[in-house]
Coordinates of C-alpha atoms in Angstrom, one line a residue:
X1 CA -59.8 25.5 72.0
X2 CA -59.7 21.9 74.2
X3 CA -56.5 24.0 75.6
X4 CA -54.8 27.1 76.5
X5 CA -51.2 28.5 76.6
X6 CA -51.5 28.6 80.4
X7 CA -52.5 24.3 80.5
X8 CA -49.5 24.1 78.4
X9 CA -47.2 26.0 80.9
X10 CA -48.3 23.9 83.6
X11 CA -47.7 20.6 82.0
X12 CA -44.3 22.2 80.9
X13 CA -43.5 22.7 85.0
X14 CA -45.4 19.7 86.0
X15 CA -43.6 16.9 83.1
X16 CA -40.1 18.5 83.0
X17 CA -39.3 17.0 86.3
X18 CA -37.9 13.6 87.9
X19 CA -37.2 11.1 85.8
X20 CA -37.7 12.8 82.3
X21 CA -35.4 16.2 83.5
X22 CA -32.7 13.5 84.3
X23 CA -32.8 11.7 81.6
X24 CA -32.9 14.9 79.4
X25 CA -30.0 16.2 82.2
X26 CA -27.9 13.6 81.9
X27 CA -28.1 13.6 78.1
X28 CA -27.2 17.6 77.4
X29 CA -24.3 17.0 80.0
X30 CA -22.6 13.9 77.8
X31 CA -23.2 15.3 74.4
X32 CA -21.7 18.8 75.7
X33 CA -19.1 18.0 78.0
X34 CA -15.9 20.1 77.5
X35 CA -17.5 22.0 74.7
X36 CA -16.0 24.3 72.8
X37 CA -16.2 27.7 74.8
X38 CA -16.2 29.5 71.3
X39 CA -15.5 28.7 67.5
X40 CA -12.7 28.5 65.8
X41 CA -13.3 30.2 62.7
X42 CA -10.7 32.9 62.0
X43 CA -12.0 36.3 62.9
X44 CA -11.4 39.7 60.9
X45 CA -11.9 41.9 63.3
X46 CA -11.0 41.5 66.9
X47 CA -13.8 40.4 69.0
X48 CA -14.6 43.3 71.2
X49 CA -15.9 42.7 75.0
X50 CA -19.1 43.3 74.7
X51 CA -21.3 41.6 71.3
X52 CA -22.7 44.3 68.9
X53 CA -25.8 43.3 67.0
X54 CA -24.8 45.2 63.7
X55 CA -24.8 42.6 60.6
X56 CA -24.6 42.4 57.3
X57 CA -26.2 40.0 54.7
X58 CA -25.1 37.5 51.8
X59 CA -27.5 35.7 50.0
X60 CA -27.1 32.6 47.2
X61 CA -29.4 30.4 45.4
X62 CA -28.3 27.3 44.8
X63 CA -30.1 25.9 41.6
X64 CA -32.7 23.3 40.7
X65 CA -30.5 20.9 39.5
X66 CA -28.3 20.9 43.0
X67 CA -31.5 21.2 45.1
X68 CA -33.2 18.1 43.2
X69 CA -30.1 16.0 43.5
X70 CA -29.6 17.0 47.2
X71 CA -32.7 16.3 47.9
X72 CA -32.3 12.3 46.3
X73 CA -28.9 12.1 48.2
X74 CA -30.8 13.2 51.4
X75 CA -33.3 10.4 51.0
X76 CA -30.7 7.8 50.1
X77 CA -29.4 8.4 53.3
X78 CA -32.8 7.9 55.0
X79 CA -32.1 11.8 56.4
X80 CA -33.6 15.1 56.1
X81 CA -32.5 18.1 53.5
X82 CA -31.9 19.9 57.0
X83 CA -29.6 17.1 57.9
X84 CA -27.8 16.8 55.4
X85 CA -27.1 20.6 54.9
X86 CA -26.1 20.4 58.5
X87 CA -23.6 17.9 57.7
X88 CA -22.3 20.2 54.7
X89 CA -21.8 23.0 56.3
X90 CA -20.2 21.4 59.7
X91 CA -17.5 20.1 57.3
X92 CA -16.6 24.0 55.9
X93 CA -16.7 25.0 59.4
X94 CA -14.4 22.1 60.4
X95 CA -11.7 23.1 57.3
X96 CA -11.9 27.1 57.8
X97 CA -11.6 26.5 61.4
X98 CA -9.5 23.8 61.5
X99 CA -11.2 21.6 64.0
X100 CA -13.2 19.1 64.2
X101 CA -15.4 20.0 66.9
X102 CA -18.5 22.0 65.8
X103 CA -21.2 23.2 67.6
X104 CA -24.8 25.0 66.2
X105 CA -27.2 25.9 67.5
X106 CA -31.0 25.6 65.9
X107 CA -34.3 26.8 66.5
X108 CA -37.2 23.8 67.2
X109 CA -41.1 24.5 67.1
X110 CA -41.2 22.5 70.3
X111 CA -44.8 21.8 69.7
X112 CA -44.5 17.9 70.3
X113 CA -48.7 17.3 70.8
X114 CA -51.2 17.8 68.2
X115 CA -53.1 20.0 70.4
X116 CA -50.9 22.7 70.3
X117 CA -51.0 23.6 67.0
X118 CA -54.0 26.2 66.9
X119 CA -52.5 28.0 69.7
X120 CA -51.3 31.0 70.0
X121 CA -48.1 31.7 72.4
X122 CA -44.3 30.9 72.3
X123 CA -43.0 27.9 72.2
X124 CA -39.6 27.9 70.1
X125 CA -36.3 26.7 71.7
X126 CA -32.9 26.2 70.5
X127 CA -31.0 23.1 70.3
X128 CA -27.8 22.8 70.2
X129 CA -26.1 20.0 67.5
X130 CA -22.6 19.1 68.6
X131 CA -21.2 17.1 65.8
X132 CA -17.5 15.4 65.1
X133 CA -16.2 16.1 61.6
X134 CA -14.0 12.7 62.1
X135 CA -15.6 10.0 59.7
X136 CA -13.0 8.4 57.0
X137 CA -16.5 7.9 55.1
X138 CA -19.2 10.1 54.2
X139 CA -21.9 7.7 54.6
X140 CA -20.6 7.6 58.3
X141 CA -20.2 11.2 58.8
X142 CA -23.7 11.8 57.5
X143 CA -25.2 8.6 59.9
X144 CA -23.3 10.8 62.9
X145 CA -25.2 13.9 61.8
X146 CA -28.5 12.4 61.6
X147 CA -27.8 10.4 65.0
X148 CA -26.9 14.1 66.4
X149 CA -29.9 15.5 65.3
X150 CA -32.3 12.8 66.2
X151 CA -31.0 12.8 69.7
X152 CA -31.5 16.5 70.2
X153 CA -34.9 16.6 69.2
X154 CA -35.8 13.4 71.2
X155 CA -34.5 15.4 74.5
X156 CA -35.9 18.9 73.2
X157 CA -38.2 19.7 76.0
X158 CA -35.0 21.2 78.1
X159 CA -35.3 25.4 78.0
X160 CA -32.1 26.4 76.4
X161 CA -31.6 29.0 79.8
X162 CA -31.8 25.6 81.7
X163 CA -29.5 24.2 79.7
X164 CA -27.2 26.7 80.1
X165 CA -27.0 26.3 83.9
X166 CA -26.6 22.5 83.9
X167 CA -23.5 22.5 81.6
X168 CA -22.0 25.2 83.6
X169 CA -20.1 27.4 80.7
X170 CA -18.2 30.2 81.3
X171 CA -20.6 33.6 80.5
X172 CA -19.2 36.1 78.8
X173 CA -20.9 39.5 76.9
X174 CA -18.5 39.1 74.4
X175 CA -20.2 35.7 72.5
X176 CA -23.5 33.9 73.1
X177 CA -23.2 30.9 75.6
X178 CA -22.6 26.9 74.2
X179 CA -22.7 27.9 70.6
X180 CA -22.1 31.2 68.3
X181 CA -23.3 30.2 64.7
X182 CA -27.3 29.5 64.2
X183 CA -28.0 27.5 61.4
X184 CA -32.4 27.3 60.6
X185 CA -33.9 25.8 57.6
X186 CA -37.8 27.1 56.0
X187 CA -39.4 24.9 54.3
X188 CA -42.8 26.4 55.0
X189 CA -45.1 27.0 52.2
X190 CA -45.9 30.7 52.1
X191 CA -49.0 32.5 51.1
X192 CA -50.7 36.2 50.7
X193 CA -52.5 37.0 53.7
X194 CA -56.1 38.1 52.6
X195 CA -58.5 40.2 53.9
X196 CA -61.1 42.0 53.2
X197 CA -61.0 45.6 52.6
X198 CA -56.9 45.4 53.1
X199 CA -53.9 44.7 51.1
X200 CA -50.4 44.3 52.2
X201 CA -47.0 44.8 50.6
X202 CA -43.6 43.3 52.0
X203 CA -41.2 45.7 53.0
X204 CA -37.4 44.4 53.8
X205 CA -35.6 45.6 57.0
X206 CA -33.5 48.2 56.3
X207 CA -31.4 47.6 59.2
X208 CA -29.6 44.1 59.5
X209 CA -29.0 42.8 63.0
X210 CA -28.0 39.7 64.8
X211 CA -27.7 37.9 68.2
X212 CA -25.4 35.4 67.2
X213 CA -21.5 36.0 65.2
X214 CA -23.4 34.4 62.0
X215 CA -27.3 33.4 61.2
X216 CA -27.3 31.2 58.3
X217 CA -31.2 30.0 57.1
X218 CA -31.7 27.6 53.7
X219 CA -35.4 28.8 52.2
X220 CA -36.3 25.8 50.1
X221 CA -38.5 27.7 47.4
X222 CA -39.6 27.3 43.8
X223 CA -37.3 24.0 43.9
X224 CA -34.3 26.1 45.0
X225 CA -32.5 26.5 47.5
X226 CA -31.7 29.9 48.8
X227 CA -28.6 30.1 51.6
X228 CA -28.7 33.3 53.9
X229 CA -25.7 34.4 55.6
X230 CA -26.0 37.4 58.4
X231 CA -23.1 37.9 59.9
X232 CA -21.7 40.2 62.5
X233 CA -19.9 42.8 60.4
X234 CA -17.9 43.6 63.8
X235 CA -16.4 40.3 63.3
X236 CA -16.2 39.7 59.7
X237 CA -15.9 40.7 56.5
X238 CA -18.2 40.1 53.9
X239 CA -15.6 39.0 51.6
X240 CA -15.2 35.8 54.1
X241 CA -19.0 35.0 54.2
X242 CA -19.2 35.0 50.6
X243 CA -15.7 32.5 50.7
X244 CA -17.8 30.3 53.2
X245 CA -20.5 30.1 51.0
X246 CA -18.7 29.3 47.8
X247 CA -17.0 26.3 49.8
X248 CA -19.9 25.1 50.8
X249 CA -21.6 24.8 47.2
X250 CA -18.8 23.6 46.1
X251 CA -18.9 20.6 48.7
X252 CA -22.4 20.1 48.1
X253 CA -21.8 19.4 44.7
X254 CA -18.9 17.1 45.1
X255 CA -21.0 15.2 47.9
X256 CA -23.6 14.8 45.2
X257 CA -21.0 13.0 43.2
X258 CA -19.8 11.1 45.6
X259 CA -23.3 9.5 46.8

């Protein structure tokens, strides 16, 4: 390898600094300013002091036909299918929660250079996509949600811990810091791994668990789009996930209609 992990940790210490960590500083501290300590989304459970881990799991596909049309409206917006799911479901989060203030966070690969795609080592960090539900148009809404996500990834290369500490939230073991819902997309090809003299077999967790009060992850596959919810069963019901999820292919749909 022309590289190693450890070249890439120093240039991480070494680049992150002066003019690039305020830039990236300054930028985290605008687009979070006064964030929402917590969402609003109504709870079923009170939310005890300290965060469990226990969760539960709702899965739906949505179908070819709403996939391949999402996908079109997606590109007439000169977006992503990320994006514009992330628009989607900042909208049901808005209504259910009744404000228009939403914050997600999202998992980025954070390998920026060429280079560092054969190696092996950690490099995932979460960004956190703070967007205003306030548009009279959809076509502006959507332009906000791509502007949002653009930005984020542009400025990136700030650890999420870091983060943390410049923004200055209040920490508490009851919810995750600067946001509570993940939202991930997987769009990854996937294959069988082969070798020789050894097969392998898939086996699902039979425990769910998460960090966060709900995980949700779109798997595009086979031209559909499959929409998992794991959710903090100390917090909700599943009765309310699957509510969520309903609303949210039923916007979909009606945003396909719209254009």
């Amino acid at each position: 390898l022309a590289i190693q992990y450890a070249d890439y940790a120093h240039w991480q210490h070494t680049y992150l600094k002066g003019e690039v960590l305020d830039e990236q500083q300054h930028y985290w501290q605008a687009q979070l300013a006064d964030v929402p300590v917590v969402h609003g989304l109504p709870l079923d459970y009170p939310r005890a002091a300290v965060k469990g881990s226990e969760g539960g799991l709702v899965s739906e596909v949505l179908s070819q036909a709403l996939t391949s049309s999402l996908k079109a409206l997606a590109q007439q917006h000169g977006m992503t299918l990320f994006m514009l799911l992330h628009g989607a479901l900042g909208l049901v989060l808005a209504r259910h929660s009744n404000h228009h203030d939403i914050v997600l966070g999202t998992p980025v690969a954070n390998r920026t250079h060429a280079e560092l795609a054969p190696l092996i080592g950690f490099f995932v960090n979460t960004l956190v996509l703070r967007v205003d539900t306030r548009h009279a148009h959809l076509s502006d809404y959507l332009a906000h949600v791509k502007e949002v996500n653009l930005a984020a990834q542009s400025n990136q290369d700030m650890p999420f811990e870091q983060l943390v500490e410049i923004c200055d939230v209040p920490r508490n073991t009851a919810h995750n810091p600067l946001f509570q819902i993940m939202f991930s997309m997987d769009t990854n090809e996937h294959s069988e791994l082969a070798l020789d003299g050894v097969s392998f077999t898939p086996i699902e967790a039979q425990v769910v668990s998460t960090k966060f009060d709900i995980e949700i992850n779109a798997v595009e596959e086979n031209a559909e789009i499959t929409v998992n919810w794991v959710y903090d069963t100390d917090l909700f019901k599943a009765a309310r996930i699957h509510q969520l999820q309903a609303h949210l292919e039923r916007l979909l749909s009606s945003m396909v209609e719209w254009g």
